[in-house]
Amino acid sequence: MDNDVSLAQSRNMPLSQTVLGIETSCDETAVAVYDSRRGLLAHALHSQAAMHAEYGGVVPELAARDHIGRIQPLLRHALEDAAITMRDISAIAYTAGPGLIGALLVGASFAAGLAAGRQLPVIGIHHLEGHLLAPMLEPDPPYFPFVALLVSGGHTLLVAVDGVGRYRLLGETLDDAAGEAFDKTAKLLGLPYPGGPELARLAENGQSGRFHFRRPMVDRPGLDFSFSGLKTAVATALPDDNDDADRADLACAFEECVVDTLALKCCRALESTGITRLVVAGGVSANRRLRARLVEDTVQRGWRSYFPRPQFCTDNAAMIAYTGWQRLADAVPAVNPIQARARWPLSELKTPGA
Ligand code: KG4
Ligand code: ZN
């Protein structure tokens, strides 16, 4: 919180603001309220995972339609939990991208409608910036600068974060994202959608050391990743007449390979930048083995690692409301055109108000 207040003061922002956050970029509908003095007041979320499970992945059109029905009840729920009304809200922040365009448009138009009705400023937030700043919601947030490993279903990035809006891309995946690799490998092992947490659960029963996969791109310099070959390696190693033990052992070896690779590149990024704080965010940062490994590696070297609480690792509106507060200087009047971008490079972001 001290961190937030000093950031606000340094930019002459008004200190008391209550921001409504709306997230609809993929298959979670979420609404949250962040107050600059009192912190996070409420967060409500509905996951569509069960609905998409039948199809083995997210169906964009179904996602968009479901957001429409969920968003208003979630708003009511969040306001009730926060014990406030719309009259107490001073600005509205919504995820403007990247994500599924139909899903994004639901949140964007809902935010625009609410803002127009109450003449409130409205801010389109970059979803990945939301993930990067999610650890700021924790009681002991990191100071700038930090290195962030952002590992989600669609992205795997290493970013040096010098401040809000000051991001230097250090490395990224050349093909599949880490979460995508989890999801695809889970499917291969016959696990239901969403595959990442299911594979992690299966891996807990696996025997370490029976299978071993080559760690991709660790023997060359640089901070980029490549995970697409790994699922092929798992497919090749999977016996035709496989049983529960085979699948659990493969899940374990797969997870060890991803965790090892991510950990090695994180250490390399901290060493090369001279930064001592590591933030890990995005859906895959909920992975227990990854968290344990990164804590161990950073403690050993006298560094520190920071994670959002598990429910804020995956998509949520708390991070959008918080980022909205940080970007109040970018708010536009309620009559702005609705903004939604399926693709939006993080490198296009500027410091707030710039
Ligand atoms: O950040 P997120 O909720 O959505 C995106 O913006 O992509 O991340 C979702 C990704 C999915 O690929 C999911 O399988 C993965 O995060 N994930 C996990 C775990 N929990 C979620 N992967 C490994 N272990 C987990 N415990
Ligand atoms: Zn996400």
Short mmCIF file of C-alpha atoms and ligand atoms in Angstrom, two decimals:
data_model
loop_
_atom_site.label_atom_id
_atom_site.label_comp_id
_atom_site.label_asym_id
_atom_site.label_seq_id
_atom_site.Cartn_x
_atom_site.Cartn_y
_atom_site.Cartn_z
CA MET A 1 0.00 0.00 0.00
CA ASP A 2 2.84 2.43 0.83
CA ASN A 3 4.14 1.64 -2.63
CA ASP A 4 0.80 2.70 -4.15
CA VAL A 5 0.56 5.92 -2.20
CA SER A 6 4.08 6.97 -3.13
CA LEU A 7 3.41 6.16 -6.79
CA ALA A 8 0.24 8.25 -6.67
CA GLN A 9 2.00 11.14 -4.97
CA SER A 10 4.86 11.09 -7.45
CA ARG A 11 2.35 11.59 -10.26
CA ASN A 12 0.08 14.06 -8.43
CA MET A 13 -2.85 11.67 -8.66
CA PRO A 14 -5.84 12.25 -6.37
CA LEU A 15 -5.40 9.85 -3.47
CA SER A 16 -8.94 8.63 -2.96
CA GLN A 17 -10.30 6.76 -5.95
CA THR A 18 -12.54 3.74 -6.24
CA VAL A 19 -12.04 1.88 -9.50
CA LEU A 20 -14.37 -0.76 -10.91
CA GLY A 21 -12.47 -3.44 -12.88
CA ILE A 22 -14.01 -5.65 -15.57
CA GLU A 23 -12.31 -8.68 -17.16
CA THR A 24 -13.80 -10.65 -20.09
CA SER A 25 -10.80 -11.40 -22.33
CA CYS A 26 -11.20 -15.17 -22.46
CA ASP A 27 -13.28 -17.64 -20.44
CA GLU A 28 -13.56 -15.89 -17.06
CA THR A 29 -16.11 -13.16 -16.39
CA ALA A 30 -14.91 -11.04 -13.48
CA VAL A 31 -15.71 -7.78 -11.72
CA ALA A 32 -13.71 -6.20 -8.88
CA VAL A 33 -13.48 -2.98 -6.90
CA TYR A 34 -10.14 -1.44 -5.91
CA ASP A 35 -9.99 1.55 -3.59
CA SER A 36 -6.81 3.58 -3.48
CA ARG A 37 -7.01 4.04 0.28
CA ARG A 38 -8.56 0.78 1.43
CA GLY A 39 -7.14 -1.63 -1.16
CA LEU A 40 -9.14 -4.37 -2.84
CA LEU A 41 -12.75 -4.18 -1.63
CA ALA A 42 -14.30 -7.04 -3.62
CA HIS A 43 -13.74 -9.42 -6.49
CA ALA A 44 -16.31 -11.67 -8.11
CA LEU A 45 -15.63 -14.23 -10.84
CA HIS A 46 -17.37 -16.85 -12.92
CA SER A 47 -15.27 -19.44 -14.74
CA GLN A 48 -16.69 -20.88 -17.96
CA ALA A 49 -14.30 -23.87 -17.77
CA ALA A 50 -17.09 -26.42 -17.26
CA MET A 51 -18.99 -25.11 -20.29
CA HIS A 52 -15.95 -25.30 -22.60
CA ALA A 53 -14.75 -28.66 -21.20
CA GLU A 54 -17.27 -30.46 -23.42
CA TYR A 55 -15.43 -29.09 -26.50
CA GLY A 56 -11.90 -29.63 -25.17
CA GLY A 57 -11.07 -25.91 -25.34
CA VAL A 58 -12.51 -22.40 -25.36
CA VAL A 59 -15.22 -21.82 -28.00
CA PRO A 60 -14.98 -18.04 -28.65
CA GLU A 61 -18.62 -17.47 -29.62
CA LEU A 62 -19.92 -19.35 -26.57
CA ALA A 63 -17.51 -17.42 -24.35
CA ALA A 64 -18.80 -14.06 -25.61
CA ARG A 65 -22.45 -15.04 -25.15
CA ASP A 66 -21.87 -16.36 -21.66
CA HIS A 67 -20.10 -13.14 -20.59
CA ILE A 68 -23.24 -11.20 -21.57
CA GLY A 69 -25.41 -13.15 -19.13
CA ARG A 70 -22.90 -13.21 -16.27
CA ILE A 71 -21.55 -9.69 -16.10
CA GLN A 72 -24.49 -7.82 -14.59
CA PRO A 73 -25.07 -10.28 -11.68
CA LEU A 74 -21.31 -10.27 -10.98
CA LEU A 75 -21.32 -6.47 -10.84
CA ARG A 76 -24.18 -6.56 -8.31
CA HIS A 77 -22.34 -9.20 -6.31
CA ALA A 78 -19.06 -7.22 -6.24
CA LEU A 79 -20.79 -3.97 -5.22
CA GLU A 80 -22.67 -5.78 -2.44
CA ASP A 81 -19.48 -7.39 -1.16
CA ALA A 82 -17.70 -4.05 -1.20
CA ALA A 83 -20.73 -2.50 0.55
CA ILE A 84 -20.84 0.35 -1.96
CA THR A 85 -23.07 1.47 -4.85
CA MET A 86 -22.23 2.70 -8.34
CA ARG A 87 -22.38 6.23 -6.92
CA ASP A 88 -19.13 5.48 -5.02
CA ILE A 89 -17.24 4.45 -8.17
CA SER A 90 -14.91 7.08 -9.59
CA ALA A 91 -13.64 5.32 -12.74
CA ILE A 92 -14.16 2.12 -14.73
CA ALA A 93 -11.30 -0.04 -16.03
CA TYR A 94 -11.88 -2.93 -18.44
CA THR A 95 -9.62 -5.33 -20.32
CA ALA A 96 -9.28 -3.92 -23.84
CA GLY A 97 -6.94 -6.67 -25.11
CA PRO A 98 -5.26 -8.89 -26.03
CA GLY A 99 -7.84 -11.66 -26.03
CA LEU A 100 -10.84 -13.06 -27.90
CA ILE A 101 -12.39 -10.16 -29.77
CA GLY A 102 -16.04 -11.10 -29.12
CA ALA A 103 -15.36 -11.67 -25.43
CA LEU A 104 -13.43 -8.39 -25.13
CA LEU A 105 -16.25 -6.47 -26.80
CA VAL A 106 -18.72 -7.61 -24.12
CA GLY A 107 -16.61 -6.14 -21.29
CA ALA A 108 -15.71 -3.04 -23.31
CA SER A 109 -19.30 -2.21 -24.23
CA PHE A 110 -20.57 -2.96 -20.72
CA ALA A 111 -17.92 -0.62 -19.29
CA ALA A 112 -18.72 2.07 -21.86
CA GLY A 113 -22.45 1.82 -21.09
CA LEU A 114 -21.94 2.05 -17.34
CA ALA A 115 -19.52 4.95 -17.73
CA ALA A 116 -21.83 6.85 -20.09
CA GLY A 117 -24.79 6.40 -17.72
CA ARG A 118 -22.84 7.90 -14.82
CA GLN A 119 -20.47 10.21 -16.67
CA LEU A 120 -17.47 8.32 -15.33
CA PRO A 121 -14.03 8.18 -16.89
CA VAL A 122 -13.20 4.84 -18.51
CA ILE A 123 -9.83 3.14 -19.12
CA GLY A 124 -8.98 0.25 -21.47
CA ILE A 125 -6.38 -1.97 -19.76
CA HIS A 126 -3.76 -4.25 -21.33
CA HIS A 127 -4.46 -7.74 -19.96
CA LEU A 128 -0.76 -8.62 -19.63
CA GLU A 129 -0.03 -5.42 -17.75
CA GLY A 130 -2.79 -6.53 -15.37
CA HIS A 131 -0.97 -9.86 -14.83
CA LEU A 132 2.39 -8.06 -14.39
CA LEU A 133 1.00 -5.81 -11.66
CA ALA A 134 -1.13 -8.50 -9.91
CA PRO A 135 1.53 -9.12 -7.17
CA MET A 136 1.03 -5.47 -6.12
CA LEU A 137 -2.26 -6.57 -4.56
CA GLU A 138 -0.43 -8.73 -2.02
CA PRO A 139 0.44 -7.49 1.49
CA ASP A 140 4.19 -7.38 0.77
CA PRO A 141 4.44 -6.13 -2.85
CA PRO A 142 7.72 -5.95 -4.81
CA TYR A 143 9.50 -2.65 -5.41
CA PHE A 144 10.52 -1.54 -8.89
CA PRO A 145 12.54 -2.58 -10.77
CA PHE A 146 11.75 -6.27 -10.98
CA VAL A 147 12.01 -9.00 -13.58
CA ALA A 148 8.66 -10.58 -14.39
CA LEU A 149 8.11 -14.04 -15.77
CA LEU A 150 4.66 -13.93 -17.36
CA VAL A 151 3.46 -17.43 -18.07
CA SER A 152 -0.13 -17.78 -19.27
CA GLY A 153 -2.15 -19.73 -21.81
CA GLY A 154 -1.25 -17.37 -24.63
CA HIS A 155 2.06 -15.80 -23.55
CA THR A 156 5.47 -16.63 -22.10
CA LEU A 157 7.54 -13.51 -21.55
CA LEU A 158 10.44 -12.31 -19.46
CA VAL A 159 10.11 -8.58 -18.90
CA ALA A 160 12.20 -6.07 -16.95
CA VAL A 161 9.65 -3.85 -15.21
CA ASP A 162 11.22 -0.49 -14.30
CA GLY A 163 7.88 1.08 -13.33
CA VAL A 164 4.26 1.20 -14.45
CA GLY A 165 4.36 1.34 -18.26
CA ARG A 166 8.15 0.95 -18.36
CA TYR A 167 8.62 -2.54 -19.73
CA ARG A 168 11.67 -4.01 -21.47
CA LEU A 169 11.11 -7.32 -23.20
CA LEU A 170 14.01 -9.65 -22.32
CA GLY A 171 12.77 -12.88 -23.88
CA GLU A 172 9.66 -14.66 -25.12
CA THR A 173 8.51 -17.95 -26.53
CA LEU A 174 9.24 -18.56 -30.18
CA ASP A 175 6.26 -20.92 -30.51
CA ASP A 176 3.91 -22.37 -27.86
CA ALA A 177 3.31 -20.56 -24.57
CA ALA A 178 4.06 -22.50 -21.36
CA GLY A 179 0.34 -22.75 -20.51
CA GLU A 180 -0.42 -23.88 -24.05
CA ALA A 181 2.23 -26.62 -23.69
CA PHE A 182 0.56 -27.74 -20.45
CA ASP A 183 -2.88 -27.74 -22.10
CA LYS A 184 -1.77 -29.59 -25.26
CA THR A 185 0.23 -32.19 -23.32
CA ALA A 186 -2.70 -32.70 -20.94
CA LYS A 187 -4.96 -33.41 -23.92
CA LEU A 188 -2.43 -35.91 -25.23
CA LEU A 189 -2.52 -37.68 -21.85
CA GLY A 190 -6.32 -37.86 -22.03
CA LEU A 191 -6.96 -35.19 -19.40
CA PRO A 192 -9.99 -32.88 -19.57
CA TYR A 193 -9.87 -29.12 -20.26
CA PRO A 194 -8.46 -26.98 -18.68
CA GLY A 195 -5.40 -29.17 -18.86
CA GLY A 196 -2.74 -27.25 -16.90
CA PRO A 197 -4.04 -27.82 -13.36
CA GLU A 198 -5.16 -31.38 -14.27
CA LEU A 199 -1.68 -32.26 -15.54
CA ALA A 200 -0.11 -30.75 -12.41
CA ARG A 201 -2.40 -32.93 -10.25
CA LEU A 202 -1.50 -36.06 -12.24
CA ALA A 203 2.22 -35.21 -11.99
CA GLU A 204 2.00 -35.33 -8.19
CA ASN A 205 1.49 -39.12 -8.45
CA GLY A 206 4.29 -39.53 -10.98
CA GLN A 207 7.68 -41.06 -10.38
CA SER A 208 10.52 -38.65 -11.06
CA GLY A 209 13.41 -39.90 -13.20
CA ARG A 210 11.67 -42.59 -15.25
CA PHE A 211 11.37 -40.26 -18.26
CA HIS A 212 13.59 -37.32 -19.08
CA PHE A 213 13.07 -34.62 -21.71
CA ARG A 214 15.80 -32.41 -23.10
CA ARG A 215 15.43 -28.84 -21.75
CA PRO A 216 14.67 -26.69 -24.84
CA MET A 217 17.03 -23.81 -25.70
CA VAL A 218 18.98 -23.84 -22.43
CA ASP A 219 22.34 -24.60 -24.04
CA ARG A 220 22.35 -21.41 -26.10
CA PRO A 221 22.62 -17.86 -24.78
CA GLY A 222 19.57 -15.63 -24.57
CA LEU A 223 16.25 -15.58 -22.79
CA ASP A 224 13.83 -16.96 -25.38
CA PHE A 225 11.81 -20.13 -24.94
CA SER A 226 10.45 -22.87 -27.20
CA PHE A 227 7.91 -25.38 -25.93
CA SER A 228 6.35 -26.84 -29.08
CA GLY A 229 8.85 -29.71 -29.37
CA LEU A 230 8.13 -30.89 -25.85
CA LYS A 231 4.60 -32.15 -26.52
CA THR A 232 5.94 -34.12 -29.48
CA ALA A 233 8.59 -35.65 -27.21
CA VAL A 234 5.87 -36.65 -24.73
CA ALA A 235 3.73 -38.12 -27.54
CA THR A 236 6.71 -40.16 -28.76
CA ALA A 237 7.48 -41.46 -25.26
CA LEU A 238 3.85 -42.38 -24.48
CA PRO A 239 3.47 -46.18 -24.85
CA ASP A 240 0.53 -47.31 -27.04
CA ASP A 241 -0.91 -49.45 -24.27
CA ASN A 242 -0.21 -46.87 -21.56
CA ASP A 243 -1.56 -47.14 -18.03
CA ASP A 244 -2.11 -44.67 -15.15
CA ALA A 245 1.50 -44.98 -13.98
CA ASP A 246 2.89 -44.26 -17.48
CA ARG A 247 0.75 -41.15 -17.80
CA ALA A 248 1.60 -39.89 -14.29
CA ASP A 249 5.35 -40.46 -14.86
CA LEU A 250 5.18 -38.61 -18.19
CA ALA A 251 3.24 -35.74 -16.61
CA CYS A 252 5.91 -35.52 -13.92
CA ALA A 253 8.77 -35.49 -16.46
CA PHE A 254 6.97 -32.89 -18.59
CA GLU A 255 6.37 -30.61 -15.59
CA GLU A 256 9.97 -31.00 -14.41
CA CYS A 257 11.19 -30.03 -17.88
CA VAL A 258 9.03 -26.88 -18.08
CA VAL A 259 9.86 -25.84 -14.51
CA ASP A 260 13.59 -26.43 -15.00
CA THR A 261 13.62 -24.43 -18.24
CA LEU A 262 11.63 -21.51 -16.81
CA ALA A 263 13.75 -21.43 -13.63
CA LEU A 264 17.02 -21.45 -15.55
CA LYS A 265 15.94 -18.54 -17.75
CA CYS A 266 14.63 -16.56 -14.76
CA CYS A 267 18.01 -16.86 -13.00
CA ARG A 268 19.77 -15.90 -16.22
CA ALA A 269 17.50 -12.82 -16.57
CA LEU A 270 18.16 -11.70 -12.98
CA GLU A 271 21.90 -12.22 -13.38
CA SER A 272 22.11 -10.33 -16.67
CA THR A 273 20.03 -7.35 -15.48
CA GLY A 274 21.46 -7.19 -11.96
CA ILE A 275 17.90 -7.02 -10.61
CA THR A 276 17.23 -9.03 -7.43
CA ARG A 277 13.42 -9.24 -7.43
CA LEU A 278 11.50 -11.79 -9.51
CA VAL A 279 7.74 -11.57 -10.06
CA VAL A 280 5.95 -14.58 -11.48
CA ALA A 281 2.47 -14.04 -12.89
CA GLY A 282 -0.12 -15.51 -15.27
CA GLY A 283 -2.03 -18.80 -15.03
CA VAL A 284 1.02 -21.10 -14.94
CA SER A 285 2.38 -19.22 -11.90
CA ALA A 286 -0.31 -21.08 -9.92
CA ASN A 287 1.78 -24.24 -10.50
CA ARG A 288 3.06 -25.51 -7.16
CA ARG A 289 6.25 -27.11 -8.46
CA LEU A 290 7.18 -23.92 -10.33
CA ARG A 291 6.55 -21.74 -7.27
CA ALA A 292 8.58 -24.00 -4.97
CA ARG A 293 11.46 -24.16 -7.43
CA LEU A 294 11.63 -20.40 -8.01
CA VAL A 295 11.50 -19.67 -4.28
CA GLU A 296 14.36 -22.14 -3.74
CA ASP A 297 16.49 -20.78 -6.61
CA THR A 298 16.04 -17.13 -5.64
CA VAL A 299 16.58 -17.65 -1.89
CA GLN A 300 19.77 -19.59 -2.62
CA ARG A 301 21.19 -16.59 -4.50
CA GLY A 302 20.01 -13.95 -2.03
CA TRP A 303 17.20 -12.74 -4.32
CA ARG A 304 13.44 -12.66 -3.69
CA SER A 305 10.46 -13.99 -5.60
CA TYR A 306 6.92 -12.63 -5.52
CA PHE A 307 3.74 -14.35 -6.64
CA PRO A 308 0.13 -13.27 -6.73
CA ARG A 309 -2.12 -15.43 -4.51
CA PRO A 310 -3.18 -18.45 -6.62
CA GLN A 311 -6.65 -17.04 -7.47
CA PHE A 312 -5.01 -13.90 -8.92
CA CYS A 313 -2.50 -15.91 -10.99
CA THR A 314 -5.24 -16.86 -13.42
CA ASP A 315 -7.54 -14.30 -15.05
CA ASN A 316 -9.37 -12.00 -12.63
CA ALA A 317 -10.69 -8.45 -12.41
CA ALA A 318 -8.77 -7.47 -9.26
CA MET A 319 -5.62 -6.98 -11.36
CA ILE A 320 -7.61 -4.93 -13.90
CA ALA A 321 -9.12 -2.67 -11.21
CA TYR A 322 -5.65 -2.20 -9.67
CA THR A 323 -4.02 -1.43 -13.04
CA GLY A 324 -6.93 0.94 -13.73
CA TRP A 325 -6.00 2.85 -10.59
CA GLN A 326 -2.39 3.05 -11.74
CA ARG A 327 -3.53 4.31 -15.15
CA LEU A 328 -6.16 6.81 -14.06
CA ALA A 329 -4.11 9.47 -15.83
CA ASP A 330 -5.01 7.71 -19.11
CA ALA A 331 -8.75 7.74 -18.44
CA VAL A 332 -10.92 9.23 -21.14
CA PRO A 333 -14.42 10.72 -20.81
CA ALA A 334 -17.36 8.31 -20.87
CA VAL A 335 -18.17 9.07 -24.50
CA ASN A 336 -15.01 7.43 -25.87
CA PRO A 337 -15.33 4.86 -28.65
CA ILE A 338 -15.25 1.28 -27.38
CA GLN A 339 -11.71 -0.14 -27.52
CA ALA A 340 -10.98 -3.84 -28.03
CA ARG A 341 -7.87 -5.39 -29.62
CA ALA A 342 -7.37 -9.10 -30.19
CA ARG A 343 -3.62 -8.46 -30.60
CA TRP A 344 -1.78 -5.78 -28.66
CA PRO A 345 2.02 -5.89 -28.19
CA LEU A 346 3.07 -4.93 -24.65
CA SER A 347 5.81 -2.79 -26.24
CA GLU A 348 3.15 -0.28 -27.36
CA LEU A 349 2.33 0.68 -23.76
CA LYS A 350 3.59 4.01 -22.47
CA THR A 351 3.92 5.33 -18.93
CA PRO A 352 0.57 6.56 -17.55
CA GLY A 353 -0.42 9.99 -18.81
CA ALA A 354 2.50 10.15 -21.29
O1 KG4 B 1 -3.56 -16.29 -17.22
P1 KG4 B 1 -4.54 -17.33 -17.58
O2 KG4 B 1 -5.68 -17.60 -16.64
O3 KG4 B 1 -5.21 -17.02 -18.96
C1 KG4 B 1 -4.53 -16.46 -20.02
O4 KG4 B 1 -4.42 -15.19 -20.04
O5 KG4 B 1 -4.02 -17.26 -20.85
O6 KG4 B 1 -3.70 -18.67 -17.84
C2 KG4 B 1 -4.32 -19.86 -18.20
C3 KG4 B 1 -3.25 -20.92 -18.40
C4 KG4 B 1 -3.81 -22.20 -18.99
O7 KG4 B 1 -2.95 -22.64 -20.02
C5 KG4 B 1 -3.80 -23.16 -17.81
O8 KG4 B 1 -3.69 -24.51 -18.18
C6 KG4 B 1 -2.57 -22.69 -17.05
O9 KG4 B 1 -2.65 -21.27 -17.14
N1 KG4 B 1 -2.58 -23.12 -15.64
C7 KG4 B 1 -1.68 -23.97 -15.11
C8 KG4 B 1 -2.04 -24.15 -13.75
N2 KG4 B 1 -3.16 -23.39 -13.50
C9 KG4 B 1 -3.46 -22.76 -14.68
N3 KG4 B 1 -0.61 -24.58 -15.64
C10 KG4 B 1 0.11 -25.39 -14.84
N4 KG4 B 1 -0.18 -25.62 -13.54
C11 KG4 B 1 -1.23 -25.02 -12.95
N5 KG4 B 1 -1.50 -25.25 -11.67
ZN ZN B 2 -4.51 -14.03 -18.48
#
